[in-house]
mmCIF file of C-alpha atoms in Angstrom:
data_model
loop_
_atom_site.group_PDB
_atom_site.id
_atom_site.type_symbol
_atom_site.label_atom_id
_atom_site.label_comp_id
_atom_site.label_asym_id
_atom_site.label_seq_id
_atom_site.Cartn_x
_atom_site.Cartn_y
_atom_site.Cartn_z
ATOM 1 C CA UNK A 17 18.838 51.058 -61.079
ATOM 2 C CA UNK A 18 15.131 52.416 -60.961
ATOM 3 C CA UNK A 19 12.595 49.506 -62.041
ATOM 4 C CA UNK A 20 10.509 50.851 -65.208
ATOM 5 C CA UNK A 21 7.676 49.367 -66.639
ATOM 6 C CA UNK A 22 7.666 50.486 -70.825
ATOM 7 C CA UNK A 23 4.181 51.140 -70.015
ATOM 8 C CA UNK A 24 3.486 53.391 -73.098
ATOM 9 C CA UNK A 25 3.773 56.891 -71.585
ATOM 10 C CA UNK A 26 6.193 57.876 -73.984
ATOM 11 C CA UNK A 27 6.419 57.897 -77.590
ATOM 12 C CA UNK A 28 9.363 55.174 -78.173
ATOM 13 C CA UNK A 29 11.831 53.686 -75.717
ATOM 14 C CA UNK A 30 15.380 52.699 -76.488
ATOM 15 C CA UNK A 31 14.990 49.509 -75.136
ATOM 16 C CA UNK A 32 12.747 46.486 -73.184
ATOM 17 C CA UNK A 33 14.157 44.109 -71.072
ATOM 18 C CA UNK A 34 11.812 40.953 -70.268
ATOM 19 C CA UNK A 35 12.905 37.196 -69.909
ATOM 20 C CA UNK A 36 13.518 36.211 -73.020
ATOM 21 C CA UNK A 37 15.989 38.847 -73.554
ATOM 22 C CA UNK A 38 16.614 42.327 -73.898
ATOM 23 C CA UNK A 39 15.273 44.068 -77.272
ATOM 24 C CA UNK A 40 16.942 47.274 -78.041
ATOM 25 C CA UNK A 41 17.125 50.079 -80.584
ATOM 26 C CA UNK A 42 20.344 50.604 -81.985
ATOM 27 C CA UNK A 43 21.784 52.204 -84.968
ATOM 28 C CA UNK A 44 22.801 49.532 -88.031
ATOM 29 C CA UNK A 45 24.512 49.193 -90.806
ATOM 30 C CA UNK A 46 21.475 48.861 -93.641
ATOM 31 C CA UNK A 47 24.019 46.958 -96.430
ATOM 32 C CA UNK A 48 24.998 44.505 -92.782
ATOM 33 C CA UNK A 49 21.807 43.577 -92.568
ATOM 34 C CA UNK A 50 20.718 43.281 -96.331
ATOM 35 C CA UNK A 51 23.920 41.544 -96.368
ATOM 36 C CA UNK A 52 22.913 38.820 -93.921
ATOM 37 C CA UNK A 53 19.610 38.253 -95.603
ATOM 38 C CA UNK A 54 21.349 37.605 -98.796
ATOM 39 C CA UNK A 55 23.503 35.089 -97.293
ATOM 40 C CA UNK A 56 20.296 33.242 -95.227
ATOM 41 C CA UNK A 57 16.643 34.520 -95.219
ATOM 42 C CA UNK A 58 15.746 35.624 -91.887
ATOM 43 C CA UNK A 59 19.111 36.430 -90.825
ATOM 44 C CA UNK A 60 18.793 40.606 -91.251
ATOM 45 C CA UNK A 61 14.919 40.443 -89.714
ATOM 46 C CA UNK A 62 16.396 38.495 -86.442
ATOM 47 C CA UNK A 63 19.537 41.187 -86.133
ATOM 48 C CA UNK A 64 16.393 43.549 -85.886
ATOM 49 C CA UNK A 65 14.724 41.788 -83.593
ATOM 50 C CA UNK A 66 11.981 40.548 -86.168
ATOM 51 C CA UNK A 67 11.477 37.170 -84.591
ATOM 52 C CA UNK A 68 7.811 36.490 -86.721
ATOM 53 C CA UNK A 69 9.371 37.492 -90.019
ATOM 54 C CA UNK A 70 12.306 36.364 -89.282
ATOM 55 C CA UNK A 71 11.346 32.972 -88.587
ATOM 56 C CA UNK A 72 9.288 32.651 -91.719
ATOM 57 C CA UNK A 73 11.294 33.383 -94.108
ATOM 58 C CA UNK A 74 14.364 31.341 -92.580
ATOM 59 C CA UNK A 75 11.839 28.334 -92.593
ATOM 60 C CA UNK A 76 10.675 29.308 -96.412
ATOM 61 C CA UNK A 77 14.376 29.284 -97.360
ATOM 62 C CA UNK A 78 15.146 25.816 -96.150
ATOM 63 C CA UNK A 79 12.182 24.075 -97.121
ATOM 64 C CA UNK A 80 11.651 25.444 -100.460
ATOM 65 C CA UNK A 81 15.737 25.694 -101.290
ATOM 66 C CA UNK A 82 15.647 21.800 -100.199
ATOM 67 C CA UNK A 83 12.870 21.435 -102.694
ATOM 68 C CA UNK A 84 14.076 23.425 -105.617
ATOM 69 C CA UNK A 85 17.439 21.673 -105.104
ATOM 70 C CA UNK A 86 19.114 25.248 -104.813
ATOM 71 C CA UNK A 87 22.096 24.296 -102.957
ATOM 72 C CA UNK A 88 22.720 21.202 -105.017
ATOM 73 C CA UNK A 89 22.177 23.414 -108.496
ATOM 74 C CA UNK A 90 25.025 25.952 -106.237
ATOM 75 C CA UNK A 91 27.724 23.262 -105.393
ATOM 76 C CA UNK A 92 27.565 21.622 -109.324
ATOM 77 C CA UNK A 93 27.608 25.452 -110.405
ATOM 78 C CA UNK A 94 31.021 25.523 -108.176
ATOM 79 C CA UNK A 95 32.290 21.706 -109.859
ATOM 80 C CA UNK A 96 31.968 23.790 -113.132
ATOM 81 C CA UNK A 97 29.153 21.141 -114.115
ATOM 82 C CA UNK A 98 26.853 23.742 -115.379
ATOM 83 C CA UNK A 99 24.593 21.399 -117.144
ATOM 84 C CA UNK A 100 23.905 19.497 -114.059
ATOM 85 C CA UNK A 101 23.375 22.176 -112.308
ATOM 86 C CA UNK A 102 20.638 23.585 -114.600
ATOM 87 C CA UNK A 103 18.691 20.333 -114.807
ATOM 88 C CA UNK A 104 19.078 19.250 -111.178
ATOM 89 C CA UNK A 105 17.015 22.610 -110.120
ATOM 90 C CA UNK A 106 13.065 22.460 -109.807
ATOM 91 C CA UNK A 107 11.759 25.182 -111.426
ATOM 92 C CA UNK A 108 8.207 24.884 -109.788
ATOM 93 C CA UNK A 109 9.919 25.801 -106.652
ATOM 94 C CA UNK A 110 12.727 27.983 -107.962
ATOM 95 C CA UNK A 111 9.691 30.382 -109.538
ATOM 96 C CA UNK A 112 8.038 30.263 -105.516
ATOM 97 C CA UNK A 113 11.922 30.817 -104.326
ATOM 98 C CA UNK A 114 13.023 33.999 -106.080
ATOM 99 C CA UNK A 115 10.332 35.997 -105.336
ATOM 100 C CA UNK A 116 10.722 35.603 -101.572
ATOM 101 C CA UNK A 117 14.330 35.608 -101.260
ATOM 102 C CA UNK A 118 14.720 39.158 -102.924
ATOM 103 C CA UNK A 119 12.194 40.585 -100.172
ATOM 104 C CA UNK A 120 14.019 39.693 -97.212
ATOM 105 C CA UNK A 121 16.557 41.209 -98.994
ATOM 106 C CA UNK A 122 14.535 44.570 -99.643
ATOM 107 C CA UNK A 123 12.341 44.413 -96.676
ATOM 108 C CA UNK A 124 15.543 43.949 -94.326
ATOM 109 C CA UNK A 125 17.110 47.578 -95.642
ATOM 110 C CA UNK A 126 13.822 49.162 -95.812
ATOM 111 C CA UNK A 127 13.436 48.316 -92.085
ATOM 112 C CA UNK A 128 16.868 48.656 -90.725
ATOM 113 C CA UNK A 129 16.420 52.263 -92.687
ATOM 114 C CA UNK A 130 13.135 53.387 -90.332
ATOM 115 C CA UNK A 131 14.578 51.798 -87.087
ATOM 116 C CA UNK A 132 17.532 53.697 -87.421
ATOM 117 C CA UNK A 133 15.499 56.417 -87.232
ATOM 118 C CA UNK A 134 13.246 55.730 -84.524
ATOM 119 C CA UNK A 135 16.344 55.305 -82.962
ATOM 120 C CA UNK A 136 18.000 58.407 -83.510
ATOM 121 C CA UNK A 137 13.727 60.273 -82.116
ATOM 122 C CA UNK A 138 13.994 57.634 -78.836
ATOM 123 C CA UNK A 139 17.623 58.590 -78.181
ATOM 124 C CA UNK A 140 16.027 62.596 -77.865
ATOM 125 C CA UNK A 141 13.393 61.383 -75.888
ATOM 126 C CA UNK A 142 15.280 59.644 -73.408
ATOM 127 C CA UNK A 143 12.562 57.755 -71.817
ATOM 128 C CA UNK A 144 13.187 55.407 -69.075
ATOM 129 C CA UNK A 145 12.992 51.840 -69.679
ATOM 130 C CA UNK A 146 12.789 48.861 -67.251
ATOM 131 C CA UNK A 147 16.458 47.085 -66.839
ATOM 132 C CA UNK A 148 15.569 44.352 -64.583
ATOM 133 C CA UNK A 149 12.735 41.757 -64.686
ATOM 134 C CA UNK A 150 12.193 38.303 -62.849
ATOM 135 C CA UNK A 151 9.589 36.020 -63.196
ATOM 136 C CA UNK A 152 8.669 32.324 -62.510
ATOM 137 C CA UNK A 153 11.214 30.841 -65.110
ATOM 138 C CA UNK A 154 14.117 33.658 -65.596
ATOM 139 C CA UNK A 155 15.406 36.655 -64.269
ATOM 140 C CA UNK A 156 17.335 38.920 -66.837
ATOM 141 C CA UNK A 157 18.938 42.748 -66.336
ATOM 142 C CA UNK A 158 21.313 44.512 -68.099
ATOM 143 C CA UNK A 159 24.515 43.823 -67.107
ATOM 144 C CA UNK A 160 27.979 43.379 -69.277
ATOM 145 C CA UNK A 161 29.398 40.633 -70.610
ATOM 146 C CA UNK A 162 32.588 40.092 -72.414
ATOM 147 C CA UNK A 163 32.114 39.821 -76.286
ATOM 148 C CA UNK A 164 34.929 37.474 -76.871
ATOM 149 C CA UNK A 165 33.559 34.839 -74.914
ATOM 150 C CA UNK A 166 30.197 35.607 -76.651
ATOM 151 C CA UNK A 167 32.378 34.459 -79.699
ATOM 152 C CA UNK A 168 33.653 31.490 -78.407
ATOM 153 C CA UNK A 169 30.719 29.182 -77.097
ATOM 154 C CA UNK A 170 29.432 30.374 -80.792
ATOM 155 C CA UNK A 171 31.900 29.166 -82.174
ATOM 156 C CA UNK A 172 31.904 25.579 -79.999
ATOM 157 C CA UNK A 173 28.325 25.603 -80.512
ATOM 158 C CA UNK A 174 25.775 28.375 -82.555
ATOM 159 C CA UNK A 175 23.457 29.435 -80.053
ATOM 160 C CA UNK A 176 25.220 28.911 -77.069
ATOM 161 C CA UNK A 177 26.978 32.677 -77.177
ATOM 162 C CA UNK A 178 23.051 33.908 -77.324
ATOM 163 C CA UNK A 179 22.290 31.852 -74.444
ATOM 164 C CA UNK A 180 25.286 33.630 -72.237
ATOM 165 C CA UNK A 181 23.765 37.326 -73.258
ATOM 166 C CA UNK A 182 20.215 36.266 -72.410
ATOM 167 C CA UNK A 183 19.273 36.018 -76.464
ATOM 168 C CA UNK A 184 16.650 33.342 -75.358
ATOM 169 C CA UNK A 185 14.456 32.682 -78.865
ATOM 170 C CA UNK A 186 17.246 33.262 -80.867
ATOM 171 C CA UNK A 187 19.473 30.783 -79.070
ATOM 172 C CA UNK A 188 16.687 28.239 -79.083
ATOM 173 C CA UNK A 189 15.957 28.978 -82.962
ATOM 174 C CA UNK A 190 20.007 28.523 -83.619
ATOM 175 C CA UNK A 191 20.252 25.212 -81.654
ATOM 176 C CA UNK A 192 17.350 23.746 -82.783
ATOM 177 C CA UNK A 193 18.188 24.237 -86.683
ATOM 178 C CA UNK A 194 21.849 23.442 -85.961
ATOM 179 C CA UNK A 195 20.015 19.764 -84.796
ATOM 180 C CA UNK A 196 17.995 19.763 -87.952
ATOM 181 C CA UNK A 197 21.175 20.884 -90.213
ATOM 182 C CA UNK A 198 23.320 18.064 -88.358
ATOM 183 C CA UNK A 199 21.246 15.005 -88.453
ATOM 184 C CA UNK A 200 20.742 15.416 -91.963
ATOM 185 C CA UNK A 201 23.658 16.754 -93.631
ATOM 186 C CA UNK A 202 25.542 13.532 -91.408
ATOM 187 C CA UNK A 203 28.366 16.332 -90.239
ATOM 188 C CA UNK A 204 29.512 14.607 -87.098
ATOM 189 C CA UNK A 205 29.222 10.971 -88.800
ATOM 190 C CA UNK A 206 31.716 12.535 -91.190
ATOM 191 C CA UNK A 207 33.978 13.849 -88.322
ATOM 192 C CA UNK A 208 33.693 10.660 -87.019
ATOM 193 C CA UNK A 209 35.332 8.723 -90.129
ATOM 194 C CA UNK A 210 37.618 11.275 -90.752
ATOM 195 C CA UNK A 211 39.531 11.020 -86.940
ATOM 196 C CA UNK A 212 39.224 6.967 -88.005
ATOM 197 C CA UNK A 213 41.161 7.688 -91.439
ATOM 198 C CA UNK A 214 38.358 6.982 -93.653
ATOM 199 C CA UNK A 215 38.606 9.622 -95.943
ATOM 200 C CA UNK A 216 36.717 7.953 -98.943
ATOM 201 C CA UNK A 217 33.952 7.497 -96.424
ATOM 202 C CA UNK A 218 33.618 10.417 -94.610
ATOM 203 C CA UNK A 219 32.908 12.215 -98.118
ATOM 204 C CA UNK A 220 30.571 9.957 -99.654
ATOM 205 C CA UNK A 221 28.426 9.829 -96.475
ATOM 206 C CA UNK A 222 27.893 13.971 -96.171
ATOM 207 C CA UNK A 223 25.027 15.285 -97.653
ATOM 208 C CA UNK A 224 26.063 18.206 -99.487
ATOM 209 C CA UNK A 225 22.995 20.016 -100.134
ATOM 210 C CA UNK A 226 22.155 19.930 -96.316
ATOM 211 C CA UNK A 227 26.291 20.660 -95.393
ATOM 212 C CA UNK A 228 25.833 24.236 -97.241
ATOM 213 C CA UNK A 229 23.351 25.516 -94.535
ATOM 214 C CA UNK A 230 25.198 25.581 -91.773
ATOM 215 C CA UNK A 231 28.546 27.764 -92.765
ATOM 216 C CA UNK A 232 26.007 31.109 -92.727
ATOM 217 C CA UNK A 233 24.224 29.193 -89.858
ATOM 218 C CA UNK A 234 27.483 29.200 -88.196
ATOM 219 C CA UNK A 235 28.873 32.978 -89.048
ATOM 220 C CA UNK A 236 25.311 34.716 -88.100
ATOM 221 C CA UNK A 237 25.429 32.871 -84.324
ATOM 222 C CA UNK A 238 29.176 34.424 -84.091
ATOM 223 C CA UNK A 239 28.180 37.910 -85.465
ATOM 224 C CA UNK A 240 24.431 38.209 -83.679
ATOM 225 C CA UNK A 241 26.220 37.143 -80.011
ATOM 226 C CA UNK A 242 29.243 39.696 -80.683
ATOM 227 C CA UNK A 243 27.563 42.630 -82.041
ATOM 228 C CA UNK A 244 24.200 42.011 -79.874
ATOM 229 C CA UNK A 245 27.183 41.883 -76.619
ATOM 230 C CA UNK A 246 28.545 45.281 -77.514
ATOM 231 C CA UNK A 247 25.609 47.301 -77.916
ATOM 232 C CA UNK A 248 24.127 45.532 -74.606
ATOM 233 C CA UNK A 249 27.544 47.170 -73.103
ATOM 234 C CA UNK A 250 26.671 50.136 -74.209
ATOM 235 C CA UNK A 251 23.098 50.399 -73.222
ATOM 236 C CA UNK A 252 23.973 49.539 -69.535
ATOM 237 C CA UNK A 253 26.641 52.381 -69.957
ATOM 238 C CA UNK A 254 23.787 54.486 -70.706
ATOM 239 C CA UNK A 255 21.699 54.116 -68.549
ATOM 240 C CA UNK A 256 24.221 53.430 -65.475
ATOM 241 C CA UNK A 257 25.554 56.985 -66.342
ATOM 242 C CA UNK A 258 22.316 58.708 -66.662
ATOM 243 C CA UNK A 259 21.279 56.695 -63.319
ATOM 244 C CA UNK A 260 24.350 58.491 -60.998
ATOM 245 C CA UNK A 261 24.318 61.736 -62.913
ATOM 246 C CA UNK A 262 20.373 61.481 -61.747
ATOM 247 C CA UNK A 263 20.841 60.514 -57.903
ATOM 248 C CA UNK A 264 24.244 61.546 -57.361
ATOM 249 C CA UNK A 265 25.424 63.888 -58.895
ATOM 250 C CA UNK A 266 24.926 67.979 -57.166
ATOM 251 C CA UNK A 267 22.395 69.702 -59.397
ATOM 252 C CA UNK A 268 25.191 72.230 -59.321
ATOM 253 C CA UNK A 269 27.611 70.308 -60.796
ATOM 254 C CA UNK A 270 28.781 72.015 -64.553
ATOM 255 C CA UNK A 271 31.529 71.580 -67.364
ATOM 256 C CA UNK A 272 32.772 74.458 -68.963
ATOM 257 C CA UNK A 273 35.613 74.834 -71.442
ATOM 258 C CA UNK A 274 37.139 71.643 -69.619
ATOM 259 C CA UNK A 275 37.129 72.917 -66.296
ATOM 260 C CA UNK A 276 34.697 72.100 -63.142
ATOM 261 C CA UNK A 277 32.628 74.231 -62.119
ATOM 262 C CA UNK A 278 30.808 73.803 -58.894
#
């Protein structure tokens, strides 16, 4: 394929490809993505390829939901020990937490909203983009890669399905939080007792309020790999199509009524 620079001589592009991954425009679901930042703050910004915001508000959520005792308050709420649950939460943090957590929310639709629109204007445009890039620590291109095993290495380990589609800072992110999320919610050690038989133990040692982070921290690196796979498909479809029909194809080539015309 030509080798484009996005070198701001058009409007928008579809898409960049550089070596920490390939960023693309891509129509989404506005409720998905709301969806996921209901679930974990950051989650929608990172699907749309808001690192910055996405990054702060996923680090807001765990610090200040650790703080406020959120996920402690949730898992007494789900004992049916409501009174626990209302005096085990910090309300100096709960007041900082609400706030925030309802504008990911917002600010995730709002955004997917305008993107898919500037979508839909770059689409028209058709600009070219670059599709290949190598430098002195990666190469990356658009290529396609098979979704399913996108799904697996998520599933043996989050981040390692963004790692096989070239999702570098959103692989790194996942990993290193799964670390944080593992060490202190004593997961494995848990495992560990339970293949021993120690049942008793295995539960006493988790830490519950630390264990609740990483089922959504889990389901986002399965659904970012898988649906970020798919629409990398179908951008190299794109742009391998418009590629032959450019260089190959006879200018006099035409399609009418289903039959060929040349």
């Amino acid at each position: 394929m030509d080798n484009y620079t996005n070198d701001n001589t058009a409007r928008r592009y579809r898409a960049h490809v550089s070596i920490l991954g390939t960023t693309q425009l891509h129509l989404r679901n506005p409720y998905i993505i709301a969806w996921w930042s209901a679930a974990f703050p950051g989650f929608g910004h990172m699907l749309l390829s808001k690192y910055l915001r996405g990054y702060a508000l996923f680090i807001w959520e765990v610090i200040v939901n650790v703080k406020a005792h959120v996920n402690s308050s949730m898992i007494y709420s789900f004992q049916g020990n409501i009174d626990m649950a209302k005096e085990v939460l910090d309300t100096r943090w709960l007041l900082m937490y609400i706030p925030v957590y309802i504008f990911g929310i917002w600010d995730s639709y709002r955004t997917t909203v305008d993107m898919n629109k500037i979508h839909l204007l770059a689409e028209r445009e058709e600009h070219p983009f670059n599709t290949f890039t190598i430098g002195s620590l990666e190469i990356n291109y658009l290529d396609k890669r098979n979704p399913i095993l996108s799904v697996m290495w998520s599933l043996f380990i989050p981040g390692l399905g963004q790692l096989y589609i070239h999702r570098i800072l959103t692989a790194f992110f996942i990993i290193i939080w799964l670390v944080v999320f593992y060490y202190f919610s004593h997961v494995q050690e848990a495992i560990v007792l339970l293949f021993l038989g120690h049942v008793k133990e295995a539960t006493t040692v988790l830490k519950p309020e630390w264990l609740l982070f990483i089922p959504s921290h889990y389901g986002f690196a399965i659904y970012d790999s898988y649906i970020n796979t798919v629409e990398n498909n179908k951008l190299f479809d794109k742009e391998l199509r418009k590629h032959l029909c450019e260089n190959y194809q006879s200018k006099n080539f035409r399609i009418l009524k289903g039959h060929k015309v040349k």
